[in-house]
Coordinates of C-alpha atoms in Angstrom, one line a residue:
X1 CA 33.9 62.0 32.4
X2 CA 33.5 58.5 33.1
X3 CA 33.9 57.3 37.1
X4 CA 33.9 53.3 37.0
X5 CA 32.2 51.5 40.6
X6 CA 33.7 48.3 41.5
X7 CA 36.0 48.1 38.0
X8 CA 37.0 44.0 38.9
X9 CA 33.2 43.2 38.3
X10 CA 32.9 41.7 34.4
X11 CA 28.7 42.2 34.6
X12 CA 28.3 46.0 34.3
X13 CA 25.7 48.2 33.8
X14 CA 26.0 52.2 33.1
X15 CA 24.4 55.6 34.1
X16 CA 24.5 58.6 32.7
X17 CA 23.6 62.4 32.1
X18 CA 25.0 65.5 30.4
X19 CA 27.1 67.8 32.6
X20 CA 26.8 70.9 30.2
X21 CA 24.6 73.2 30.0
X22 CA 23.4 75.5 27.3
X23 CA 25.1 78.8 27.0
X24 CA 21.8 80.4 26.3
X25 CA 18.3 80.5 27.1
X26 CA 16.8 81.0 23.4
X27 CA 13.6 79.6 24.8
X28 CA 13.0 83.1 27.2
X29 CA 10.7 85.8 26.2
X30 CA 13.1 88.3 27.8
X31 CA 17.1 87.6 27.8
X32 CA 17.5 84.9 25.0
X33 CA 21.0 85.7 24.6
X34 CA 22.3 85.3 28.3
X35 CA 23.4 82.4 30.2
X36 CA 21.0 80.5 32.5
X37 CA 21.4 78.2 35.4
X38 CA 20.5 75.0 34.2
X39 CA 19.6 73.6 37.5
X40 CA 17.2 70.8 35.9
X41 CA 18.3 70.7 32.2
X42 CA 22.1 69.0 32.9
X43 CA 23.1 69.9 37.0
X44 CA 20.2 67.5 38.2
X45 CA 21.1 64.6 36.1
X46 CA 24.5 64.9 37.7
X47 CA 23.3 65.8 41.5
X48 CA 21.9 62.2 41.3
X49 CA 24.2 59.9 39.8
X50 CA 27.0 62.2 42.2
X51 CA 24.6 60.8 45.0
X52 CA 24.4 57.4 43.6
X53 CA 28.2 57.3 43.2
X54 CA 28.8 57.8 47.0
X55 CA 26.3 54.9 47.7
X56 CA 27.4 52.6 44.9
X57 CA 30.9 52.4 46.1
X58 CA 30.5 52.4 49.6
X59 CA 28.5 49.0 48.8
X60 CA 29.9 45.7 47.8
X61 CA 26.8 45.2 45.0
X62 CA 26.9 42.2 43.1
X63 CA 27.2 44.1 39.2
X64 CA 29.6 47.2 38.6
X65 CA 28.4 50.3 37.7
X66 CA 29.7 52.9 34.9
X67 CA 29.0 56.5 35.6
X68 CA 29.4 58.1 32.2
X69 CA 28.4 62.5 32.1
X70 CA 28.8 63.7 28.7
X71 CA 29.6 67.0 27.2
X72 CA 28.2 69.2 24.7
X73 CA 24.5 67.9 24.9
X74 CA 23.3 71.0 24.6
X75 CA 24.7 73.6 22.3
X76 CA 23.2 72.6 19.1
X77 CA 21.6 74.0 16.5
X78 CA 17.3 72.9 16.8
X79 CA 16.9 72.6 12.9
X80 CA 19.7 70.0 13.3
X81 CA 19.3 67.0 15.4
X82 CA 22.7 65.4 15.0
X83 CA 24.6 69.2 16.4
X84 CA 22.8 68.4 19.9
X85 CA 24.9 65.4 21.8
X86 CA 28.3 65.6 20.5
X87 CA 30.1 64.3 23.6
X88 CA 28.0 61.3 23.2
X89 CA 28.4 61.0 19.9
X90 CA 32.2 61.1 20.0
X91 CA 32.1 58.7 23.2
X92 CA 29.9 55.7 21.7
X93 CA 32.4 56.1 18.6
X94 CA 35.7 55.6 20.3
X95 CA 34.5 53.5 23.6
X96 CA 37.3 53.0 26.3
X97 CA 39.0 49.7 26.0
X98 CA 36.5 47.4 28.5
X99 CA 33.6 49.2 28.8
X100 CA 31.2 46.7 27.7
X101 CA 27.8 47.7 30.0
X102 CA 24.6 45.3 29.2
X103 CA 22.8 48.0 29.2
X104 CA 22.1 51.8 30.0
X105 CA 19.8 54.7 31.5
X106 CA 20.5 58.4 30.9
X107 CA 18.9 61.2 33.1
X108 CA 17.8 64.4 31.3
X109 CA 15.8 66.7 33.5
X110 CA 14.9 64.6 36.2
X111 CA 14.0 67.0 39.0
X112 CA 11.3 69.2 38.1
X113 CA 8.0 69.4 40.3
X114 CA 5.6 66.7 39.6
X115 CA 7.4 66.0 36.8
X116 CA 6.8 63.1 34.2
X117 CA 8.6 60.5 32.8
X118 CA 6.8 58.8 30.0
X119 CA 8.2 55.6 27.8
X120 CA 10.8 57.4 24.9
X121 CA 10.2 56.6 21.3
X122 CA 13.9 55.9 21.2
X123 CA 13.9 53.9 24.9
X124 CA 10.9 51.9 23.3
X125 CA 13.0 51.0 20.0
X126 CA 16.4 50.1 21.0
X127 CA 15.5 49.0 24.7
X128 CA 11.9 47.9 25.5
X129 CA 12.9 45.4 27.8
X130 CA 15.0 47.8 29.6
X131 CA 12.2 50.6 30.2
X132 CA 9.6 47.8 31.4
X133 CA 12.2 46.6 34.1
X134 CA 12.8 50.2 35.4
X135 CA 9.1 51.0 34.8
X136 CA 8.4 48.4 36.9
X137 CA 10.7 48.9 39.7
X138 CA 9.2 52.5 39.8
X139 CA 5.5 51.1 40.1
X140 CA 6.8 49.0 43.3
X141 CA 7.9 51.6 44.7
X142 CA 4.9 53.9 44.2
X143 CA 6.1 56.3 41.8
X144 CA 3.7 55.6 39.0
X145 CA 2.9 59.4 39.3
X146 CA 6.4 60.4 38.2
X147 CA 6.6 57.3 35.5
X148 CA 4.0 57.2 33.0
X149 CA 2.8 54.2 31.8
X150 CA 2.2 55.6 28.5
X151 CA 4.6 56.2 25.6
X152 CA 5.5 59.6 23.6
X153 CA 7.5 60.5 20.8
X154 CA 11.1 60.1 20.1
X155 CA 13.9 62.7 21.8
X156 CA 16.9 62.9 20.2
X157 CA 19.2 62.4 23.4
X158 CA 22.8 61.1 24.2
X159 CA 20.8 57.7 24.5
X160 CA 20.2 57.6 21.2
X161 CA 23.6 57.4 19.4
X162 CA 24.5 55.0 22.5
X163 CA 21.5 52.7 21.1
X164 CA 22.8 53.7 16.9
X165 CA 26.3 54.0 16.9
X166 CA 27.8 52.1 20.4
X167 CA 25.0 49.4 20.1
X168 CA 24.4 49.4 23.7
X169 CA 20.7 49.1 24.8
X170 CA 20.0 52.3 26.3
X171 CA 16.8 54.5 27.7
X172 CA 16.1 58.1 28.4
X173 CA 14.5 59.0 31.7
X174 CA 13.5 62.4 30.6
X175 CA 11.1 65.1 31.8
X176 CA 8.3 65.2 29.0
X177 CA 4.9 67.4 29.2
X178 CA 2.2 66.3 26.8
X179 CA 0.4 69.9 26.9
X180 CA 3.6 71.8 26.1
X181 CA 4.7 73.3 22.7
X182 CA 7.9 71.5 23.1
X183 CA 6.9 68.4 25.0
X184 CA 8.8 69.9 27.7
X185 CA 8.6 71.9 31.0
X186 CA 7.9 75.4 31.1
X187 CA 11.4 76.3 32.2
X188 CA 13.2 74.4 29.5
X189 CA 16.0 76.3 28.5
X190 CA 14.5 80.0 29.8
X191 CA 16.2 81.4 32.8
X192 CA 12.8 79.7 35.1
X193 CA 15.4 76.9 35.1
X194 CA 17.0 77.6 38.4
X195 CA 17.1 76.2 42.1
X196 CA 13.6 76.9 42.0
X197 CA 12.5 74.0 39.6
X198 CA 14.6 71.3 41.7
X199 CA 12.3 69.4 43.3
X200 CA 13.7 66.6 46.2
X201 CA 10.9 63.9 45.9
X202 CA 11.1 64.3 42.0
X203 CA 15.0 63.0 42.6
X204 CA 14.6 60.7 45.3
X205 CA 12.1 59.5 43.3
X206 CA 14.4 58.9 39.9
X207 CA 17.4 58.5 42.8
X208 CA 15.7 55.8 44.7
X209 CA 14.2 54.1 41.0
X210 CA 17.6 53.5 40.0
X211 CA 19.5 52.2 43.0
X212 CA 16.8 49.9 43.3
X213 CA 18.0 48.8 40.0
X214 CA 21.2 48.7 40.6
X215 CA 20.9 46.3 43.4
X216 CA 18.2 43.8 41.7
X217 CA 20.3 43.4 39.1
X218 CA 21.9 39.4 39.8
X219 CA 25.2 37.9 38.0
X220 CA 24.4 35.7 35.1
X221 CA 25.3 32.4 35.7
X222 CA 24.3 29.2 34.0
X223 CA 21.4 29.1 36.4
X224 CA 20.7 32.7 35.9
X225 CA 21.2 33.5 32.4

């Protein structure tokens, strides 16, 4: 689904998330084989760039905005990277005539409690420049709680075959827990991931991050490159 802000504007940038959930919670000790909500892991990346969507285009901001929500992030198989993302895959291999972004964020479970956002493998490669400006932004605003100044291993996301196969310099705001087995929360993909783990200052923190971004960014001109 892609939702374009203010199309006229030539300098763009894009946001994104999966809208999919996965159709089982293989993760829970209980009822592996039964759907889950999926509150945090796909409906939360969504709720905020919904959000942003309303305020974006109610706003004559000086850079347009792409709001891209992939499918089938999340059905794959986890002894094979490359069957997770396929919506993303597919979509940075036949990009829409125009879309040309400068660059990219994707949200992936940003609404846990206390939840933490270090510096992706993958955001560090393709798009260092990218994660210090957002890192930064965060800081000012006083979220260095939420975004770690540290950086952790890669995550094969939709982010990632942006950055390999569109060649558009992307990052991954994603939940990651250092002390976990899977480096993620507790509820990841278990049927804990319900309206329970949505957390409001964990999105207006991630919410009010990227707007900021939004409306710092300035037209390049000669002056401005």
């Amino acid at each position: 689904i892609l939702a374009r802000i203010h199309p006229e504007k030539q300098q763009r940038i894009y946001l994104s998330a999966h809208w999919d959930t996965r159709p089982f919670a293989d993760r829970d000790q209980n009822r592996p084989k039964e759907r889950f909500d999926g509150a945090v892991d796909g409906a939360s990346g969504v709720g905020i760039l919904l959000e942003m969507a309303r305020i974006l285009s109610a706003d004559q901001g000086q850079i347009g905005v792409d709001i891209v929500l992939f499918d089938a992030e999340d059905y794959g198989d986890p002894n094979e990277g490359s069957s997770y993302c396929l919506g993303s895959q597919y979509f940075a291999s036949h990009l829409p005539a125009g879309f040309k972004p400068e660059f990219g964020v994707l949200l992936d479970m940003p609404a846990a409690p206390a939840a933490t956002f270090y510096r992706e493998g993958y955001s560090m490669q393709y798009a260092p420049g990218v994660v210090a400006k957002v890192w930064s932004i965060a800081g000012k605003l006083g979220y260095r709680t939420f975004f770690v100044n540290e950086n952790s291993g890669p995550v094969t996301d939709d982010h990632y075959f942006m950055n390999s196969i569109a060649g558009i310099p992307t990052i991954d705001i994603i939940h990651h827990d250092p002390f976990s087995k899977t480096g993620f929360g507790a509820y990841w993909h278990t049927h804990s991931d319900n309206m329970e783990q949505v957390d409001k200052t964990t999105m207006q923190a991630v919410g009010h991050t990227l707007t900021a971004l939004v409306f710092m960014e300035k037209p390049k001109t000669a002056a401005n490159p």
